[in-house]
């Protein structure tokens, strides 16, 4: 996997770093076609569960559309093409064989709301937070969440959204709140978040939480050092935060990547770092991430594969 979130030891810091002009805001990889098709199906089946937006987000939605399309066209010019002629925009998506002409900032010229339309052009989930002091979640197309959904978190402030996470994160989240308040439009940032999962389903929305916990309780005890590498997936979220210059709202993008632990652990340095990070995590974070279900097997497996000599 391109992104590997483990350093030498676990850290409670925010882990945000500047997104450089050479870094794409959104990424299109080998899973593009399958993942955008999957999004279409989810949105068709249960639109209100995966997409919500307050009317006040109209301008911010156009800003998101502009940022996302310009980034795709700039970083993947053979796959995507954007022609701008004043207010008349033309979009060609060669990966899905789709073309769309529209008038920028004219809602009637697009078949869907701008956020709902542009979200279907990318693998990322796209969320919009307001420019109020509490930084409230006011819109989102969220198809591939890890144990949450829009119904749970819609119209909640940033700190409230994180209220349920372990208390050791309190200073981290206070720093993150400041970062959100001070984010400036020409300095986007990004960070990685990670989890270990027994499934590689991208849609892990909270409707599946109870079922997947039951499954984990059942399968966890069956995991041993000889099968845990193939059975467990490392799920990594590449998260970006960008200020939208006109509305002053914030775009939060999440691209979910997954790989089996076995594939990651083929690299002995990665195996060692996973081991060391797991060994240094506060207990309540281990519990929150549901690692104790397979902790022993995973640690033994990583210990066998890690290069601990350097
Ligand atoms: C700098 C920005 C951010 C930081 C440092 C941050 C940090 C964290 C941390 C430490 C957790 C605990 C889970 C874990 O480590 O696996 C978490 C979970 C969560 N965060 Fe954030 N977060 C940020 C931005 C956001 C934003 C903008 C949203 C907006 C919706 C969000 C939504 C969530 C949700 C719903 C969870 C619970 C789901 C889960 O456990 O993965 N986060 N976040």
mmCIF file of C-alpha atoms and ligand atoms in Angstrom:
data_model
loop_
_atom_site.group_PDB
_atom_site.id
_atom_site.type_symbol
_atom_site.label_atom_id
_atom_site.label_comp_id
_atom_site.label_asym_id
_atom_site.label_seq_id
_atom_site.Cartn_x
_atom_site.Cartn_y
_atom_site.Cartn_z
ATOM 1 C CA UNK A 1 0.000 0.000 0.000
ATOM 2 C CA UNK A 2 1.234 3.460 -0.893
ATOM 3 C CA UNK A 3 0.421 4.871 2.538
ATOM 4 C CA UNK A 4 1.857 3.263 5.633
ATOM 5 C CA UNK A 5 0.756 5.042 8.827
ATOM 6 C CA UNK A 6 3.105 3.472 11.387
ATOM 7 C CA UNK A 7 6.197 5.241 12.696
ATOM 8 C CA UNK A 8 8.519 3.938 15.425
ATOM 9 C CA UNK A 9 5.986 4.279 18.256
ATOM 10 C CA UNK A 10 2.338 5.267 18.668
ATOM 11 C CA UNK A 11 1.783 9.007 18.924
ATOM 12 C CA UNK A 12 -1.220 10.908 20.204
ATOM 13 C CA UNK A 13 -0.342 13.937 18.071
ATOM 14 C CA UNK A 14 -2.692 15.061 15.267
ATOM 15 C CA UNK A 15 -0.262 13.887 12.629
ATOM 16 C CA UNK A 16 -1.253 16.617 10.170
ATOM 17 C CA UNK A 17 1.288 17.766 7.588
ATOM 18 C CA UNK A 18 1.020 20.299 4.750
ATOM 19 C CA UNK A 19 -0.455 19.043 1.490
ATOM 20 C CA UNK A 20 2.160 20.162 -1.030
ATOM 21 C CA UNK A 21 1.223 21.642 -4.420
ATOM 22 C CA UNK A 22 2.708 18.453 -5.902
ATOM 23 C CA UNK A 23 0.311 16.281 -3.826
ATOM 24 C CA UNK A 24 -3.096 15.579 -5.368
ATOM 25 C CA UNK A 25 -6.139 16.611 -3.345
ATOM 26 C CA UNK A 26 -7.945 13.492 -4.574
ATOM 27 C CA UNK A 27 -6.371 10.297 -5.896
ATOM 28 C CA UNK A 28 -7.499 7.927 -8.651
ATOM 29 C CA UNK A 29 -5.975 4.447 -8.408
ATOM 30 C CA UNK A 30 -6.530 0.966 -9.882
ATOM 31 C CA UNK A 31 -9.772 0.579 -7.874
ATOM 32 C CA UNK A 32 -11.323 3.743 -9.334
ATOM 33 C CA UNK A 33 -13.952 2.198 -11.628
ATOM 34 C CA UNK A 34 -15.122 -0.389 -9.076
ATOM 35 C CA UNK A 35 -15.302 2.098 -6.228
ATOM 36 C CA UNK A 36 -17.211 4.851 -8.046
ATOM 37 C CA UNK A 37 -19.644 2.198 -9.358
ATOM 38 C CA UNK A 38 -20.114 0.952 -5.790
ATOM 39 C CA UNK A 39 -20.877 4.506 -4.651
ATOM 40 C CA UNK A 40 -23.519 4.884 -7.370
ATOM 41 C CA UNK A 41 -25.230 1.688 -6.165
ATOM 42 C CA UNK A 42 -25.248 2.785 -2.529
ATOM 43 C CA UNK A 43 -26.597 6.220 -3.410
ATOM 44 C CA UNK A 44 -29.269 4.709 -5.617
ATOM 45 C CA UNK A 45 -30.380 2.261 -2.924
ATOM 46 C CA UNK A 46 -30.390 4.618 0.065
ATOM 47 C CA UNK A 47 -29.671 8.192 -0.959
ATOM 48 C CA UNK A 48 -30.614 9.902 2.304
ATOM 49 C CA UNK A 49 -28.297 7.655 4.289
ATOM 50 C CA UNK A 50 -25.195 8.405 2.215
ATOM 51 C CA UNK A 51 -25.821 12.013 1.193
ATOM 52 C CA UNK A 52 -27.015 15.016 3.198
ATOM 53 C CA UNK A 53 -26.557 18.739 2.729
ATOM 54 C CA UNK A 54 -27.914 21.900 4.278
ATOM 55 C CA UNK A 55 -29.175 24.450 1.724
ATOM 56 C CA UNK A 56 -26.705 27.010 3.087
ATOM 57 C CA UNK A 57 -23.855 24.909 1.609
ATOM 58 C CA UNK A 58 -24.686 25.785 -2.031
ATOM 59 C CA UNK A 59 -21.641 28.024 -2.570
ATOM 60 C CA UNK A 60 -19.303 25.679 -0.656
ATOM 61 C CA UNK A 61 -20.516 22.781 -2.806
ATOM 62 C CA UNK A 62 -19.542 24.617 -5.991
ATOM 63 C CA UNK A 63 -16.148 25.370 -4.467
ATOM 64 C CA UNK A 64 -15.674 21.668 -3.706
ATOM 65 C CA UNK A 65 -16.670 20.774 -7.259
ATOM 66 C CA UNK A 66 -14.146 23.283 -8.615
ATOM 67 C CA UNK A 67 -11.291 22.062 -6.413
ATOM 68 C CA UNK A 68 -11.948 18.387 -7.098
ATOM 69 C CA UNK A 69 -12.362 18.647 -10.879
ATOM 70 C CA UNK A 70 -9.331 20.920 -11.259
ATOM 71 C CA UNK A 71 -7.216 18.571 -9.162
ATOM 72 C CA UNK A 72 -8.281 15.461 -11.116
ATOM 73 C CA UNK A 73 -7.657 17.143 -14.472
ATOM 74 C CA UNK A 74 -4.249 18.459 -13.375
ATOM 75 C CA UNK A 75 -2.932 15.247 -11.812
ATOM 76 C CA UNK A 76 -4.515 12.680 -14.153
ATOM 77 C CA UNK A 77 -4.692 14.467 -17.532
ATOM 78 C CA UNK A 78 -5.090 11.304 -19.582
ATOM 79 C CA UNK A 79 -8.073 10.124 -17.529
ATOM 80 C CA UNK A 80 -9.879 13.410 -16.900
ATOM 81 C CA UNK A 81 -10.355 16.581 -18.928
ATOM 82 C CA UNK A 82 -11.857 19.888 -17.850
ATOM 83 C CA UNK A 83 -12.535 22.705 -20.337
ATOM 84 C CA UNK A 84 -13.550 26.038 -18.887
ATOM 85 C CA UNK A 85 -14.990 28.762 -21.061
ATOM 86 C CA UNK A 86 -16.245 31.518 -18.792
ATOM 87 C CA UNK A 87 -19.138 30.024 -16.834
ATOM 88 C CA UNK A 88 -19.493 27.113 -19.245
ATOM 89 C CA UNK A 89 -17.654 24.031 -18.037
ATOM 90 C CA UNK A 90 -17.173 20.751 -19.840
ATOM 91 C CA UNK A 91 -16.088 17.606 -18.018
ATOM 92 C CA UNK A 92 -14.862 14.364 -19.568
ATOM 93 C CA UNK A 93 -14.257 11.341 -17.402
ATOM 94 C CA UNK A 94 -12.508 8.748 -19.569
ATOM 95 C CA UNK A 95 -12.494 6.113 -16.818
ATOM 96 C CA UNK A 96 -16.304 6.010 -16.673
ATOM 97 C CA UNK A 97 -16.870 7.254 -20.232
ATOM 98 C CA UNK A 98 -18.965 10.113 -18.958
ATOM 99 C CA UNK A 99 -19.246 13.713 -20.156
ATOM 100 C CA UNK A 100 -21.067 16.566 -18.472
ATOM 101 C CA UNK A 101 -21.525 20.168 -19.561
ATOM 102 C CA UNK A 102 -22.822 22.656 -17.036
ATOM 103 C CA UNK A 103 -22.904 26.306 -16.124
ATOM 104 C CA UNK A 104 -20.747 26.952 -13.068
ATOM 105 C CA UNK A 105 -22.874 28.016 -10.081
ATOM 106 C CA UNK A 106 -26.133 27.298 -11.875
ATOM 107 C CA UNK A 107 -27.695 24.431 -9.897
ATOM 108 C CA UNK A 108 -30.261 23.747 -12.612
ATOM 109 C CA UNK A 109 -27.493 22.860 -15.091
ATOM 110 C CA UNK A 110 -26.386 19.743 -13.137
ATOM 111 C CA UNK A 111 -28.496 16.596 -12.637
ATOM 112 C CA UNK A 112 -27.622 16.476 -8.915
ATOM 113 C CA UNK A 113 -26.463 18.879 -6.226
ATOM 114 C CA UNK A 114 -22.809 19.804 -6.926
ATOM 115 C CA UNK A 115 -21.420 17.837 -3.944
ATOM 116 C CA UNK A 116 -23.527 14.789 -4.778
ATOM 117 C CA UNK A 117 -22.457 14.965 -8.437
ATOM 118 C CA UNK A 118 -18.735 15.550 -7.864
ATOM 119 C CA UNK A 119 -18.582 12.935 -5.093
ATOM 120 C CA UNK A 120 -19.421 10.355 -7.776
ATOM 121 C CA UNK A 121 -16.319 11.363 -9.762
ATOM 122 C CA UNK A 122 -13.924 10.365 -6.976
ATOM 123 C CA UNK A 123 -13.106 7.480 -4.666
ATOM 124 C CA UNK A 124 -12.986 9.909 -1.735
ATOM 125 C CA UNK A 125 -15.801 10.628 0.692
ATOM 126 C CA UNK A 126 -16.354 14.393 0.761
ATOM 127 C CA UNK A 127 -17.607 16.288 3.812
ATOM 128 C CA UNK A 128 -18.191 19.994 4.366
ATOM 129 C CA UNK A 129 -17.823 21.747 7.717
ATOM 130 C CA UNK A 130 -19.111 25.275 8.331
ATOM 131 C CA UNK A 131 -17.108 28.373 9.216
ATOM 132 C CA UNK A 132 -18.916 28.790 12.561
ATOM 133 C CA UNK A 133 -16.786 28.747 15.752
ATOM 134 C CA UNK A 134 -17.854 25.163 16.529
ATOM 135 C CA UNK A 135 -16.958 23.922 13.016
ATOM 136 C CA UNK A 136 -20.225 22.096 12.334
ATOM 137 C CA UNK A 137 -20.678 19.251 9.839
ATOM 138 C CA UNK A 138 -23.185 20.655 7.325
ATOM 139 C CA UNK A 139 -22.924 18.455 4.220
ATOM 140 C CA UNK A 140 -21.451 15.183 3.096
ATOM 141 C CA UNK A 141 -21.404 12.352 0.641
ATOM 142 C CA UNK A 142 -20.196 9.533 2.854
ATOM 143 C CA UNK A 143 -20.265 6.042 1.313
ATOM 144 C CA UNK A 144 -17.197 4.399 2.847
ATOM 145 C CA UNK A 145 -17.153 5.389 6.529
ATOM 146 C CA UNK A 146 -15.504 3.332 9.222
ATOM 147 C CA UNK A 147 -18.146 2.783 11.936
ATOM 148 C CA UNK A 148 -20.120 6.034 11.562
ATOM 149 C CA UNK A 149 -22.711 7.678 9.319
ATOM 150 C CA UNK A 150 -24.213 11.028 8.462
ATOM 151 C CA UNK A 151 -27.394 10.499 10.487
ATOM 152 C CA UNK A 152 -25.262 10.174 13.616
ATOM 153 C CA UNK A 153 -23.016 13.155 13.043
ATOM 154 C CA UNK A 154 -24.919 15.587 10.807
ATOM 155 C CA UNK A 155 -25.098 19.148 12.171
ATOM 156 C CA UNK A 156 -22.784 18.268 15.018
ATOM 157 C CA UNK A 157 -19.749 20.403 15.894
ATOM 158 C CA UNK A 158 -16.259 18.998 15.352
ATOM 159 C CA UNK A 159 -15.635 18.321 19.062
ATOM 160 C CA UNK A 160 -19.036 16.688 19.539
ATOM 161 C CA UNK A 161 -18.334 14.403 16.552
ATOM 162 C CA UNK A 162 -15.287 13.142 18.455
ATOM 163 C CA UNK A 163 -16.955 13.084 21.864
ATOM 164 C CA UNK A 164 -17.079 9.268 22.039
ATOM 165 C CA UNK A 165 -13.387 8.656 21.335
ATOM 166 C CA UNK A 166 -11.061 7.797 24.265
ATOM 167 C CA UNK A 167 -10.324 10.608 26.698
ATOM 168 C CA UNK A 168 -6.552 10.362 26.072
ATOM 169 C CA UNK A 169 -7.317 12.162 22.776
ATOM 170 C CA UNK A 170 -8.744 15.283 24.489
ATOM 171 C CA UNK A 171 -5.609 17.451 23.991
ATOM 172 C CA UNK A 172 -5.254 16.104 20.434
ATOM 173 C CA UNK A 173 -8.797 17.119 19.574
ATOM 174 C CA UNK A 174 -8.406 20.542 21.180
ATOM 175 C CA UNK A 175 -5.351 21.103 18.983
ATOM 176 C CA UNK A 176 -7.320 19.828 15.982
ATOM 177 C CA UNK A 177 -10.157 22.277 16.737
ATOM 178 C CA UNK A 178 -7.596 25.142 16.680
ATOM 179 C CA UNK A 179 -6.161 23.819 13.431
ATOM 180 C CA UNK A 180 -9.637 23.798 11.878
ATOM 181 C CA UNK A 181 -10.270 27.392 13.032
ATOM 182 C CA UNK A 182 -6.949 28.620 11.653
ATOM 183 C CA UNK A 183 -6.862 26.650 8.406
ATOM 184 C CA UNK A 184 -6.120 28.994 5.485
ATOM 185 C CA UNK A 185 -7.108 28.312 1.919
ATOM 186 C CA UNK A 186 -3.640 28.178 0.383
ATOM 187 C CA UNK A 187 -2.366 25.758 3.060
ATOM 188 C CA UNK A 188 -4.348 22.496 3.033
ATOM 189 C CA UNK A 189 -3.175 19.687 5.315
ATOM 190 C CA UNK A 190 -3.477 15.918 5.417
ATOM 191 C CA UNK A 191 -3.112 13.046 7.844
ATOM 192 C CA UNK A 192 -3.538 9.278 8.011
ATOM 193 C CA UNK A 193 -5.849 7.306 10.267
ATOM 194 C CA UNK A 194 -5.787 3.498 10.516
ATOM 195 C CA UNK A 195 -7.615 0.423 11.771
ATOM 196 C CA UNK A 196 -7.392 -3.336 11.505
ATOM 197 C CA UNK A 197 -10.530 -5.007 10.146
ATOM 198 C CA UNK A 198 -11.642 -8.574 9.454
ATOM 199 C CA UNK A 199 -13.492 -7.361 6.327
ATOM 200 C CA UNK A 200 -12.431 -5.362 3.333
ATOM 201 C CA UNK A 201 -15.920 -3.974 2.696
ATOM 202 C CA UNK A 202 -15.512 -0.260 2.047
ATOM 203 C CA UNK A 203 -18.951 0.607 3.375
ATOM 204 C CA UNK A 204 -18.548 0.054 7.094
ATOM 205 C CA UNK A 205 -21.297 2.509 7.998
ATOM 206 C CA UNK A 206 -22.804 2.200 11.462
ATOM 207 C CA UNK A 207 -25.759 0.159 10.176
ATOM 208 C CA UNK A 208 -23.266 -2.753 10.045
ATOM 209 C CA UNK A 209 -21.599 -2.076 13.381
ATOM 210 C CA UNK A 210 -23.507 -4.529 15.599
ATOM 211 C CA UNK A 211 -23.223 -7.328 13.043
ATOM 212 C CA UNK A 212 -19.508 -6.807 12.467
ATOM 213 C CA UNK A 213 -18.825 -6.689 16.231
ATOM 214 C CA UNK A 214 -20.643 -9.988 16.641
ATOM 215 C CA UNK A 215 -18.567 -11.444 13.833
ATOM 216 C CA UNK A 216 -15.372 -10.119 15.316
ATOM 217 C CA UNK A 217 -16.193 -11.717 18.683
ATOM 218 C CA UNK A 218 -16.757 -15.001 16.871
ATOM 219 C CA UNK A 219 -13.784 -14.908 14.497
ATOM 220 C CA UNK A 220 -11.285 -13.170 16.793
ATOM 221 C CA UNK A 221 -10.573 -16.242 18.948
ATOM 222 C CA UNK A 222 -10.000 -18.337 15.786
ATOM 223 C CA UNK A 223 -7.173 -16.099 14.619
ATOM 224 C CA UNK A 224 -3.707 -17.534 15.154
ATOM 225 C CA UNK A 225 -0.208 -16.473 14.095
ATOM 226 C CA UNK A 226 -0.570 -18.754 11.069
ATOM 227 C CA UNK A 227 -3.821 -17.279 9.689
ATOM 228 C CA UNK A 228 -4.027 -13.740 11.074
ATOM 229 C CA UNK A 229 -1.907 -12.155 8.315
ATOM 230 C CA UNK A 230 -4.271 -13.295 5.558
ATOM 231 C CA UNK A 231 -7.461 -12.749 7.578
ATOM 232 C CA UNK A 232 -6.838 -9.185 8.747
ATOM 233 C CA UNK A 233 -6.889 -6.033 6.660
ATOM 234 C CA UNK A 234 -5.079 -2.830 7.421
ATOM 235 C CA UNK A 235 -7.552 -0.045 6.610
ATOM 236 C CA UNK A 236 -5.928 3.340 6.091
ATOM 237 C CA UNK A 237 -7.688 6.657 5.577
ATOM 238 C CA UNK A 238 -5.865 9.461 3.781
ATOM 239 C CA UNK A 239 -7.659 12.522 5.128
ATOM 240 C CA UNK A 240 -7.293 16.032 3.682
ATOM 241 C CA UNK A 241 -8.529 19.327 5.100
ATOM 242 C CA UNK A 242 -8.846 22.394 2.860
ATOM 243 C CA UNK A 243 -10.376 25.813 3.504
ATOM 244 C CA UNK A 244 -12.758 26.906 0.750
ATOM 245 C CA UNK A 245 -11.776 30.516 -0.006
ATOM 246 C CA UNK A 246 -15.167 32.109 -0.761
ATOM 247 C CA UNK A 247 -17.572 30.488 1.701
ATOM 248 C CA UNK A 248 -14.830 29.953 4.300
ATOM 249 C CA UNK A 249 -16.217 26.471 4.851
ATOM 250 C CA UNK A 250 -13.890 23.448 5.141
ATOM 251 C CA UNK A 251 -13.625 20.434 2.846
ATOM 252 C CA UNK A 252 -12.738 17.158 4.605
ATOM 253 C CA UNK A 253 -11.809 14.417 2.120
ATOM 254 C CA UNK A 254 -11.293 10.771 3.071
ATOM 255 C CA UNK A 255 -9.750 8.192 0.744
ATOM 256 C CA UNK A 256 -9.850 4.654 2.168
ATOM 257 C CA UNK A 257 -7.090 2.214 1.227
ATOM 258 C CA UNK A 258 -6.883 -1.420 2.297
ATOM 259 C CA UNK A 259 -4.402 -4.265 2.165
ATOM 260 C CA UNK A 260 -3.988 -7.557 3.991
ATOM 261 C CA UNK A 261 -1.641 -7.501 6.963
ATOM 262 C CA UNK A 262 0.292 -10.319 5.241
ATOM 263 C CA UNK A 263 1.037 -8.111 2.230
ATOM 264 C CA UNK A 264 2.157 -5.254 4.452
ATOM 265 C CA UNK A 265 4.236 -7.526 6.673
ATOM 266 C CA UNK A 266 6.198 -8.868 3.701
ATOM 267 C CA UNK A 267 8.294 -5.800 4.329
ATOM 268 C CA UNK A 268 10.184 -6.622 7.576
ATOM 269 C CA UNK A 269 10.567 -2.936 8.426
ATOM 270 C CA UNK A 270 6.804 -2.451 8.176
ATOM 271 C CA UNK A 271 6.179 -5.561 10.284
ATOM 272 C CA UNK A 272 8.512 -4.197 12.978
ATOM 273 C CA UNK A 273 6.876 -0.774 12.960
ATOM 274 C CA UNK A 274 3.363 -2.247 13.208
ATOM 275 C CA UNK A 275 4.560 -4.342 16.144
ATOM 276 C CA UNK A 276 6.213 -1.428 17.935
ATOM 277 C CA UNK A 277 3.242 0.892 17.444
ATOM 278 C CA UNK A 278 0.817 -1.751 18.724
ATOM 279 C CA UNK A 279 3.054 -2.331 21.751
ATOM 280 C CA UNK A 280 3.043 1.381 22.618
ATOM 281 C CA UNK A 281 -0.675 2.235 22.260
ATOM 282 C CA UNK A 282 -2.596 3.265 25.379
ATOM 283 C CA UNK A 283 -4.891 0.448 26.488
ATOM 284 C CA UNK A 284 -8.101 2.446 25.986
ATOM 285 C CA UNK A 285 -7.143 3.173 22.370
ATOM 286 C CA UNK A 286 -6.459 -0.546 21.777
ATOM 287 C CA UNK A 287 -9.946 -1.252 23.120
ATOM 288 C CA UNK A 288 -11.564 1.517 21.074
ATOM 289 C CA UNK A 289 -9.985 0.134 17.916
ATOM 290 C CA UNK A 290 -11.194 -3.385 18.901
ATOM 291 C CA UNK A 291 -7.660 -4.804 18.642
ATOM 292 C CA UNK A 292 -7.851 -7.028 21.779
ATOM 293 C CA UNK A 293 -10.033 -9.472 19.767
ATOM 294 C CA UNK A 294 -6.907 -10.561 17.835
ATOM 295 C CA UNK A 295 -4.079 -8.815 19.671
ATOM 296 C CA UNK A 296 -2.077 -11.865 20.729
ATOM 297 C CA UNK A 297 -2.132 -13.535 17.322
ATOM 298 C CA UNK A 298 -1.289 -10.307 15.513
ATOM 299 C CA UNK A 299 1.626 -9.413 17.809
ATOM 300 C CA UNK A 300 3.102 -12.912 17.561
ATOM 301 C CA UNK A 301 2.744 -12.818 13.763
ATOM 302 C CA UNK A 302 4.422 -9.421 13.459
ATOM 303 C CA UNK A 303 7.185 -10.408 15.839
ATOM 304 C CA UNK A 304 8.053 -13.358 13.598
ATOM 305 C CA UNK A 305 8.209 -11.180 10.497
ATOM 306 C CA UNK A 306 9.728 -7.970 11.808
ATOM 307 C CA UNK A 307 13.328 -6.959 11.394
ATOM 308 C CA UNK A 308 14.308 -5.984 14.944
ATOM 309 C CA UNK A 309 18.065 -5.870 14.392
ATOM 310 C CA UNK A 310 18.325 -2.312 13.044
HETATM 311 C C1 LIG B 1 -7.052 17.236 12.254
HETATM 312 C C2 LIG B 1 -8.222 16.691 12.159
HETATM 313 C C3 LIG B 1 -8.668 15.437 12.845
HETATM 314 C C4 LIG B 1 -8.055 14.693 13.817
HETATM 315 C C5 LIG B 1 -6.699 14.938 14.479
HETATM 316 C C6 LIG B 1 -8.933 13.582 14.119
HETATM 317 C C7 LIG B 1 -8.646 12.592 15.049
HETATM 318 C C8 LIG B 1 -9.419 11.506 15.309
HETATM 319 C C9 LIG B 1 -9.066 10.456 16.233
HETATM 320 C C10 LIG B 1 -7.782 10.408 17.055
HETATM 321 C C11 LIG B 1 -10.077 9.560 16.223
HETATM 322 C C12 LIG B 1 -10.116 8.296 17.072
HETATM 323 C C13 LIG B 1 -10.035 7.076 16.265
HETATM 324 C C14 LIG B 1 -8.740 6.555 15.795
HETATM 325 O O1 LIG B 1 -7.641 7.079 16.050
HETATM 326 O O2 LIG B 1 -8.854 5.566 15.072
HETATM 327 C C15 LIG B 1 -11.075 10.050 15.282
HETATM 328 C C16 LIG B 1 -12.254 9.427 14.969
HETATM 329 C C17 LIG B 1 -13.251 9.991 14.229
HETATM 330 N N1 LIG B 1 -13.182 11.167 13.505
HETATM 331 FE FE1 LIG B 1 -11.663 12.427 13.443
HETATM 332 N N2 LIG B 1 -10.057 13.667 13.351
HETATM 333 C C18 LIG B 1 -9.935 14.789 12.565
HETATM 334 C C19 LIG B 1 -10.863 15.261 11.662
HETATM 335 C C20 LIG B 1 -12.138 14.789 11.555
HETATM 336 C C21 LIG B 1 -13.175 15.450 10.832
HETATM 337 C C22 LIG B 1 -13.066 16.782 10.081
HETATM 338 C C23 LIG B 1 -14.281 14.693 10.950
HETATM 339 C C24 LIG B 1 -15.575 15.111 10.339
HETATM 340 C C25 LIG B 1 -16.622 14.477 10.188
HETATM 341 C C26 LIG B 1 -13.918 13.514 11.758
HETATM 342 C C27 LIG B 1 -14.755 12.470 12.115
HETATM 343 C C28 LIG B 1 -14.397 11.388 12.910
HETATM 344 C C29 LIG B 1 -15.293 10.302 13.257
HETATM 345 C C30 LIG B 1 -16.729 10.157 12.816
HETATM 346 C C31 LIG B 1 -14.573 9.423 14.058
HETATM 347 C C32 LIG B 1 -15.070 8.076 14.637
HETATM 348 C C33 LIG B 1 -14.857 6.961 13.673
HETATM 349 C C34 LIG B 1 -13.556 6.280 13.879
HETATM 350 O O3 LIG B 1 -13.292 5.784 14.964
HETATM 351 O O4 LIG B 1 -12.709 6.213 12.928
HETATM 352 N N3 LIG B 1 -12.605 13.623 12.105
HETATM 353 N N4 LIG B 1 -10.653 11.241 14.752
#
